[in-house]
Coordinates of C-alpha atoms in Angstrom, one line a residue:
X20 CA 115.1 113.8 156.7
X21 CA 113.1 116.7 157.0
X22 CA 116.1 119.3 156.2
X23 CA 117.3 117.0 153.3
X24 CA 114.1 118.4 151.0
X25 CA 114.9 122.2 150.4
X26 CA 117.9 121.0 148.6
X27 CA 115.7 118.5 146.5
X28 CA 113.3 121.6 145.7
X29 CA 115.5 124.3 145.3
X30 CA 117.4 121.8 142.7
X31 CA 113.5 121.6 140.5
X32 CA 113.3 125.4 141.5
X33 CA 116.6 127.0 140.4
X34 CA 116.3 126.2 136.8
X35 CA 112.9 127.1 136.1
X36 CA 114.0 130.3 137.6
X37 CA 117.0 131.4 136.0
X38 CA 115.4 130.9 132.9
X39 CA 112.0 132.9 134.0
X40 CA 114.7 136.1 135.5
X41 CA 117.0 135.9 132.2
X42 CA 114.1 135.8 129.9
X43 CA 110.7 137.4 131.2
X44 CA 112.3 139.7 134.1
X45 CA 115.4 141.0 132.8
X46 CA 113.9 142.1 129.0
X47 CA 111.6 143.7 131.6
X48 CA 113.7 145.9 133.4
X49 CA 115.9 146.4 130.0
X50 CA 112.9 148.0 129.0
X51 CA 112.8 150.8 131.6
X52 CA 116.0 151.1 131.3
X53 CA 115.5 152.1 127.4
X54 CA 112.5 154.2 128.0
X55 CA 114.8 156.8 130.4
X56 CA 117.2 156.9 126.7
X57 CA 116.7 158.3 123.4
X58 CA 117.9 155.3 122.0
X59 CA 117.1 154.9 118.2
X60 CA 117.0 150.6 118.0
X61 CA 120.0 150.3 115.4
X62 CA 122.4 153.0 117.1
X63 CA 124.5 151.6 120.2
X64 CA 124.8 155.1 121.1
X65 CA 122.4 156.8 123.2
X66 CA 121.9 159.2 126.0
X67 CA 119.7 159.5 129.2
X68 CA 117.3 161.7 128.9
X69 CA 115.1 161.1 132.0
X70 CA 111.7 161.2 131.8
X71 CA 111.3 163.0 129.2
X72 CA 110.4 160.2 127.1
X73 CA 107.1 159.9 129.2
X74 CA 106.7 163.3 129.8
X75 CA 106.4 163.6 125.5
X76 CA 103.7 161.0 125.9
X77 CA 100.9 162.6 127.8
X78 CA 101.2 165.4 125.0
X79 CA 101.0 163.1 122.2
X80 CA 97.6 162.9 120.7
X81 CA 98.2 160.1 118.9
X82 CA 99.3 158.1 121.9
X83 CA 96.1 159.4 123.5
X84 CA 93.8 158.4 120.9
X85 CA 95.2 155.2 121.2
X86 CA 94.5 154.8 125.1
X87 CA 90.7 156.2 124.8
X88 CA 90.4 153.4 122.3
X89 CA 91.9 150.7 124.4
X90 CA 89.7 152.1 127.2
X91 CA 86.5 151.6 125.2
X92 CA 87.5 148.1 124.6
X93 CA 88.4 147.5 128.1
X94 CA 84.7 148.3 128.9
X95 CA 82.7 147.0 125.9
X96 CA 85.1 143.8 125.7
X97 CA 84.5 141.7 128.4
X98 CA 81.0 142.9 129.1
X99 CA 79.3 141.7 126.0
X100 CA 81.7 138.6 125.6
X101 CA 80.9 137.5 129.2
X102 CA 77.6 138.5 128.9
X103 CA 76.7 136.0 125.6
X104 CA 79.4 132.6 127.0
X105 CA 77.3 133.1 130.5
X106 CA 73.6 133.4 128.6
X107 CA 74.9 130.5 126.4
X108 CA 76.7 128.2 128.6
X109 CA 73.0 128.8 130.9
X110 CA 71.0 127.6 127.9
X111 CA 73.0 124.8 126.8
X112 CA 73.2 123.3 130.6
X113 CA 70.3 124.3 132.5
X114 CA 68.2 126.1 130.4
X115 CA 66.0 123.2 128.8
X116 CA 63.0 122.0 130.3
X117 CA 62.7 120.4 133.6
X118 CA 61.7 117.1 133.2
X119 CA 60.8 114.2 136.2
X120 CA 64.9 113.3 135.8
X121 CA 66.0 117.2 136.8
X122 CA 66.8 120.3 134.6
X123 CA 68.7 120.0 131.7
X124 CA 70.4 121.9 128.9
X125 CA 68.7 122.9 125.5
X126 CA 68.0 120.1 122.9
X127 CA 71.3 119.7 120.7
X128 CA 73.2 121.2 123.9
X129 CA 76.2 119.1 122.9
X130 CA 76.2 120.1 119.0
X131 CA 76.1 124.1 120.2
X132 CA 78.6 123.9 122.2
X133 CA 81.1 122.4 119.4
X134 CA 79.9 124.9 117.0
X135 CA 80.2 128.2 119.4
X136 CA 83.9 126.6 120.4
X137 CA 84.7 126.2 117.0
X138 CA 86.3 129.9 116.1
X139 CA 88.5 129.6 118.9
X140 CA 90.4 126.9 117.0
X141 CA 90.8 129.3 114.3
X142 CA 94.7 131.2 114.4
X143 CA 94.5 134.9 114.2
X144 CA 96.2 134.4 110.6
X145 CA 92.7 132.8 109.8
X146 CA 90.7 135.4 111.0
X147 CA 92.2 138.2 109.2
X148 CA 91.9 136.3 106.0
X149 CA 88.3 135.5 107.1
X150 CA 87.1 138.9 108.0
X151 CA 88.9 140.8 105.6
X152 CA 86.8 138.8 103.3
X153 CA 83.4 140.0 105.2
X154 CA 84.4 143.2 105.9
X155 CA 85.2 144.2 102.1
X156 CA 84.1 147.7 100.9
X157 CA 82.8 146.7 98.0
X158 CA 80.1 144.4 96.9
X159 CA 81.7 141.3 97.0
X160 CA 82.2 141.7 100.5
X161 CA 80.4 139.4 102.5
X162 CA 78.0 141.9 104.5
X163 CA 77.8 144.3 101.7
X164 CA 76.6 141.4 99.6
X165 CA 74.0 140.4 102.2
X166 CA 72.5 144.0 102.7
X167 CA 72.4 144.5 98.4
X168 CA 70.1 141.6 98.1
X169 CA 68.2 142.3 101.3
X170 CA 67.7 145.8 99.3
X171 CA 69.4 147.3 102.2
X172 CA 72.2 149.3 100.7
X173 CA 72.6 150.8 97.3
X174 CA 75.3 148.6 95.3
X175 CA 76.6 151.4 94.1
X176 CA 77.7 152.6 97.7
X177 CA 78.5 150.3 99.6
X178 CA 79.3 150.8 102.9
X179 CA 83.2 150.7 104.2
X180 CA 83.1 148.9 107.3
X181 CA 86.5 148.7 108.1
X182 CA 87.7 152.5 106.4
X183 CA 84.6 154.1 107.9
X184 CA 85.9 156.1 111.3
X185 CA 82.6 155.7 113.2
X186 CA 82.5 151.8 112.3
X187 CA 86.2 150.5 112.3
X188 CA 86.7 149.7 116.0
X189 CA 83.3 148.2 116.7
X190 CA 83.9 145.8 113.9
X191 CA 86.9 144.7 115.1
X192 CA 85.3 144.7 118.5
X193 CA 82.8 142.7 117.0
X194 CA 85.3 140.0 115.5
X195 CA 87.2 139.7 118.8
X196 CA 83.9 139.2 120.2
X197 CA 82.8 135.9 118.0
X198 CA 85.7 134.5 118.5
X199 CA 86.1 134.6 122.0
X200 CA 82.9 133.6 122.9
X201 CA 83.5 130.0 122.7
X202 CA 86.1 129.5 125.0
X203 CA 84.4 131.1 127.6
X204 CA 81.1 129.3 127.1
X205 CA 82.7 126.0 127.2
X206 CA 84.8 127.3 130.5
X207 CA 81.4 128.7 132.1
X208 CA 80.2 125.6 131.1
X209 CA 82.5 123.4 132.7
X210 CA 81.8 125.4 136.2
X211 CA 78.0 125.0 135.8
X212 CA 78.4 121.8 135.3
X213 CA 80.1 121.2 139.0
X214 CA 77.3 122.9 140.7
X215 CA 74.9 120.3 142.4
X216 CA 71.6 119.8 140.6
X217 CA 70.0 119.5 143.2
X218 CA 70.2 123.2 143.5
X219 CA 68.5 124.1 140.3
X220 CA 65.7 121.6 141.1
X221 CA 65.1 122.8 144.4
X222 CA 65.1 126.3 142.9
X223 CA 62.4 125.4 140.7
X224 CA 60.6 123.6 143.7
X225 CA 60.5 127.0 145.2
X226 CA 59.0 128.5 142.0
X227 CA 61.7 130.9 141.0
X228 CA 61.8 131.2 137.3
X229 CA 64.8 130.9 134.9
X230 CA 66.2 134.4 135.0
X231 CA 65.9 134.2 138.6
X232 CA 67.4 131.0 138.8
X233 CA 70.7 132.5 136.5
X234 CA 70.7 135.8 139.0
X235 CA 70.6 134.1 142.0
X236 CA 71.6 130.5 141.9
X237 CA 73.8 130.3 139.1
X238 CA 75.9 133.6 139.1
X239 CA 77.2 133.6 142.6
X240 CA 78.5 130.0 142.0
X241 CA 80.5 131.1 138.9
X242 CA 81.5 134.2 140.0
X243 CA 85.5 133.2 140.8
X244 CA 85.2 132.1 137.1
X245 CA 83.5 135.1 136.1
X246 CA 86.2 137.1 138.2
X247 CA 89.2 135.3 136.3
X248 CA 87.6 135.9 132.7
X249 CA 87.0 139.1 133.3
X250 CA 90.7 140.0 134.1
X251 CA 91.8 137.8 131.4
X252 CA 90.0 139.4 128.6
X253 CA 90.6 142.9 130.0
X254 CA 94.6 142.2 129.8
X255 CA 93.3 141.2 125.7
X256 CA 92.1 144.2 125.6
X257 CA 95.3 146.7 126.4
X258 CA 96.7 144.6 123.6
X259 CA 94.6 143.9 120.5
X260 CA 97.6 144.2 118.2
X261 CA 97.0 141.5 116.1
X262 CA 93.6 141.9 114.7
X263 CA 94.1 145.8 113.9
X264 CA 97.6 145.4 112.4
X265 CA 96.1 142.6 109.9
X266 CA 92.3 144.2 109.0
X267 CA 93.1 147.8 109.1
X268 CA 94.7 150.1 106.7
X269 CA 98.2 151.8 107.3
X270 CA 101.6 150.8 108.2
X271 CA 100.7 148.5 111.4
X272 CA 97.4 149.4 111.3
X273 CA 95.4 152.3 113.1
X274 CA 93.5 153.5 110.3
X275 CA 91.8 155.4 109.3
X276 CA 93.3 158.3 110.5
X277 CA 94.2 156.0 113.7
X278 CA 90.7 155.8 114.2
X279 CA 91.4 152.1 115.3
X280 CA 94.5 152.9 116.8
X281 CA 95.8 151.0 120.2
X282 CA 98.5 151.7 122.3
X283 CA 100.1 148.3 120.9
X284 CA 99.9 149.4 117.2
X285 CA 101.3 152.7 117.9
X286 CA 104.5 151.2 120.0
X287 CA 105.6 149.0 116.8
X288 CA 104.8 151.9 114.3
X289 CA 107.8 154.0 116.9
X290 CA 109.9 151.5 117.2
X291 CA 110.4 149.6 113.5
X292 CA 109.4 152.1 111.6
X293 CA 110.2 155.4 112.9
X294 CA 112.8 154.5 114.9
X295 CA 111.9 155.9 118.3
X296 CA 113.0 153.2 120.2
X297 CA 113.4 155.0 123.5
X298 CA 109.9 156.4 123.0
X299 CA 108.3 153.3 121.9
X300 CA 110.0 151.9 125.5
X301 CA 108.6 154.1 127.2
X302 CA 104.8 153.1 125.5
X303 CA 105.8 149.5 126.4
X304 CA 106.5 150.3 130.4
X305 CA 103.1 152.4 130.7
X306 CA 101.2 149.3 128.8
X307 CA 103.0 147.0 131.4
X308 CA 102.0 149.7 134.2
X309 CA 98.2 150.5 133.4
X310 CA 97.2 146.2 132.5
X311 CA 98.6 145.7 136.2
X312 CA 96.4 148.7 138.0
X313 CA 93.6 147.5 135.7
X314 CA 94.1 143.9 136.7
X315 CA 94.3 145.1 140.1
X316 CA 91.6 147.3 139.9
X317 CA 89.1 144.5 138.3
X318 CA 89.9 142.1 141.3
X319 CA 89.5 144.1 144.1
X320 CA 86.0 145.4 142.0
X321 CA 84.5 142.2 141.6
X322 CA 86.2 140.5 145.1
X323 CA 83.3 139.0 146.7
X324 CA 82.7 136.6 149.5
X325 CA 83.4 132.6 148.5
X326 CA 80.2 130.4 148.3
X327 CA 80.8 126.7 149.4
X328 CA 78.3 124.4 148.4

């Protein structure tokens, strides 16, 4: 009986992966193979050139533009999105007053917490439309609108938030960060809410305050979470593709003057519209290559020892 039951797994098994070697790891390793061509996308004919494909991009400034950008969102990214969920989901769980029933969350706890998840049902279609709308450089723009009534800004210059080099990134920072904020509130949320509260309460009893309580109770307990959101949003955040293709000027996005420009905008620009498909390859395998050290990197950083309670 016991040897009868690999052949009943590997029969569930063998499907699932054929199709995940056919259509996740071979487009993989076609992939490499391209990057070592100069293969031009619509030509069947190419040659192997090596690594000179690679070799080109450490001396392309563009391309290097591209990775300090994606570098600054790998740092700013998840720090201030996990910083506000983790501040939020506090508030809106334990962060009420303590009453003779135990702690509780803020008054309305269960409103916020619909209203904070609420971008996150929103497509990225949406929020293109949405914050091309804010984000106008003219009057009628959302924020420029605000700041001309607040007597803020001169109407007759307003400012150009998303043509502006010094501004560009960190608004679309700033979009990414609203609308992520909400999933992880509600997913720190749901972890807070499996911690005992008889923890909190006899926190209190011991007269720590609330930030102490968040630094020292609350924290450790979520940190596996913490840990897996944190990896999650830094993979985001070699990407980004979406959000600067659709707000920001120029074919695929990157402007101005690929002052928003990520590695992801500047592979598609190579390989549909310049037709450096060997190249753009070649971008894709050092994408695939830097999320994994940074993945790797960002769990062994934050590893820590597993709290039971």
């Amino acid at each position: 009986m016991q040897h009868r039951k690999y052949p009943f797994i590997v029969g569930f098994l063998i499907v699932p992966l054929v199709l995940y070697i056919t259509f996740v790891i071979w487009p993989y390793i076609q992939t490499i193979g391209y990057s070592l061509t100069n293969w031009q996308g619509e030509s069947q004919t190419f040659k192997f050139v090596g690594f000179q494909n690679y070799s080109d991009l450490f001396h392309d400034g563009v391309f290097r533009t591209a990775l300090w950008h994606n570098i600054l969102l790998l740092i700013f990214l998840p720090v201030v999105t996990i910083l506000l969920a983790l501040f939020f989901a506090f508030m809106v769980n334990v962060g009420g007053r303590s009453t003779a029933g135990g702690v509780q969350g803020v008054r309305g706890a269960s409103i916020y917490k619909v209203v904070y998840f609420f971008p996150q049902v929103l497509s990225v279609a949406i929020l293109i439309v949405l914050f091309g709308a804010i984000y106008r450089s003219d009057s009628a723009g959302l924020l420029n609108g605000v700041l001309t009534k607040l007597h803020l800004e001169d109407a007759n210059n307003p400012i150009e938030w998303l043509n502006d080099p010094n501004l560009v990134l960190w608004c679309l920072l700033g979009v990414q960060v609203w609308a992520g904020v909400g999933f992880y509130l509600v997913l720190f949320s749901a972890a807070m809410q499996s911690i005992p509260k008889d923890i909190y309460e006899a926190a209190l009893l011991d007269g720590a305050d609330r930030s102490q309580t968040f630094f020292k109770v609350t924290l450790p307990l979520l940190w596996d979470t913490v840990q897996t959101s944190w990896v999650y949003i830094s993979i985001f955040a070699m990407d980004f593709f979406a959000l600067v293709s659709g707000l920001t000027q120029g074919t695929y996005g990157g402007g101005p003057d690929h002052h928003s420009e990520v590695m992801s905008t500047y592979l598609m620009r190579n390989f549909l519209y310049f037709g450096k498909s060997g190249y753009a390859c070649a971008q894709g395998v050092m994408i695939m290559l830097l999320t994994m050290i940074v993945s790797v990197i960002t769990l062994r950083a934050s590893r820590r020892d597993r709290i039971e309670f």
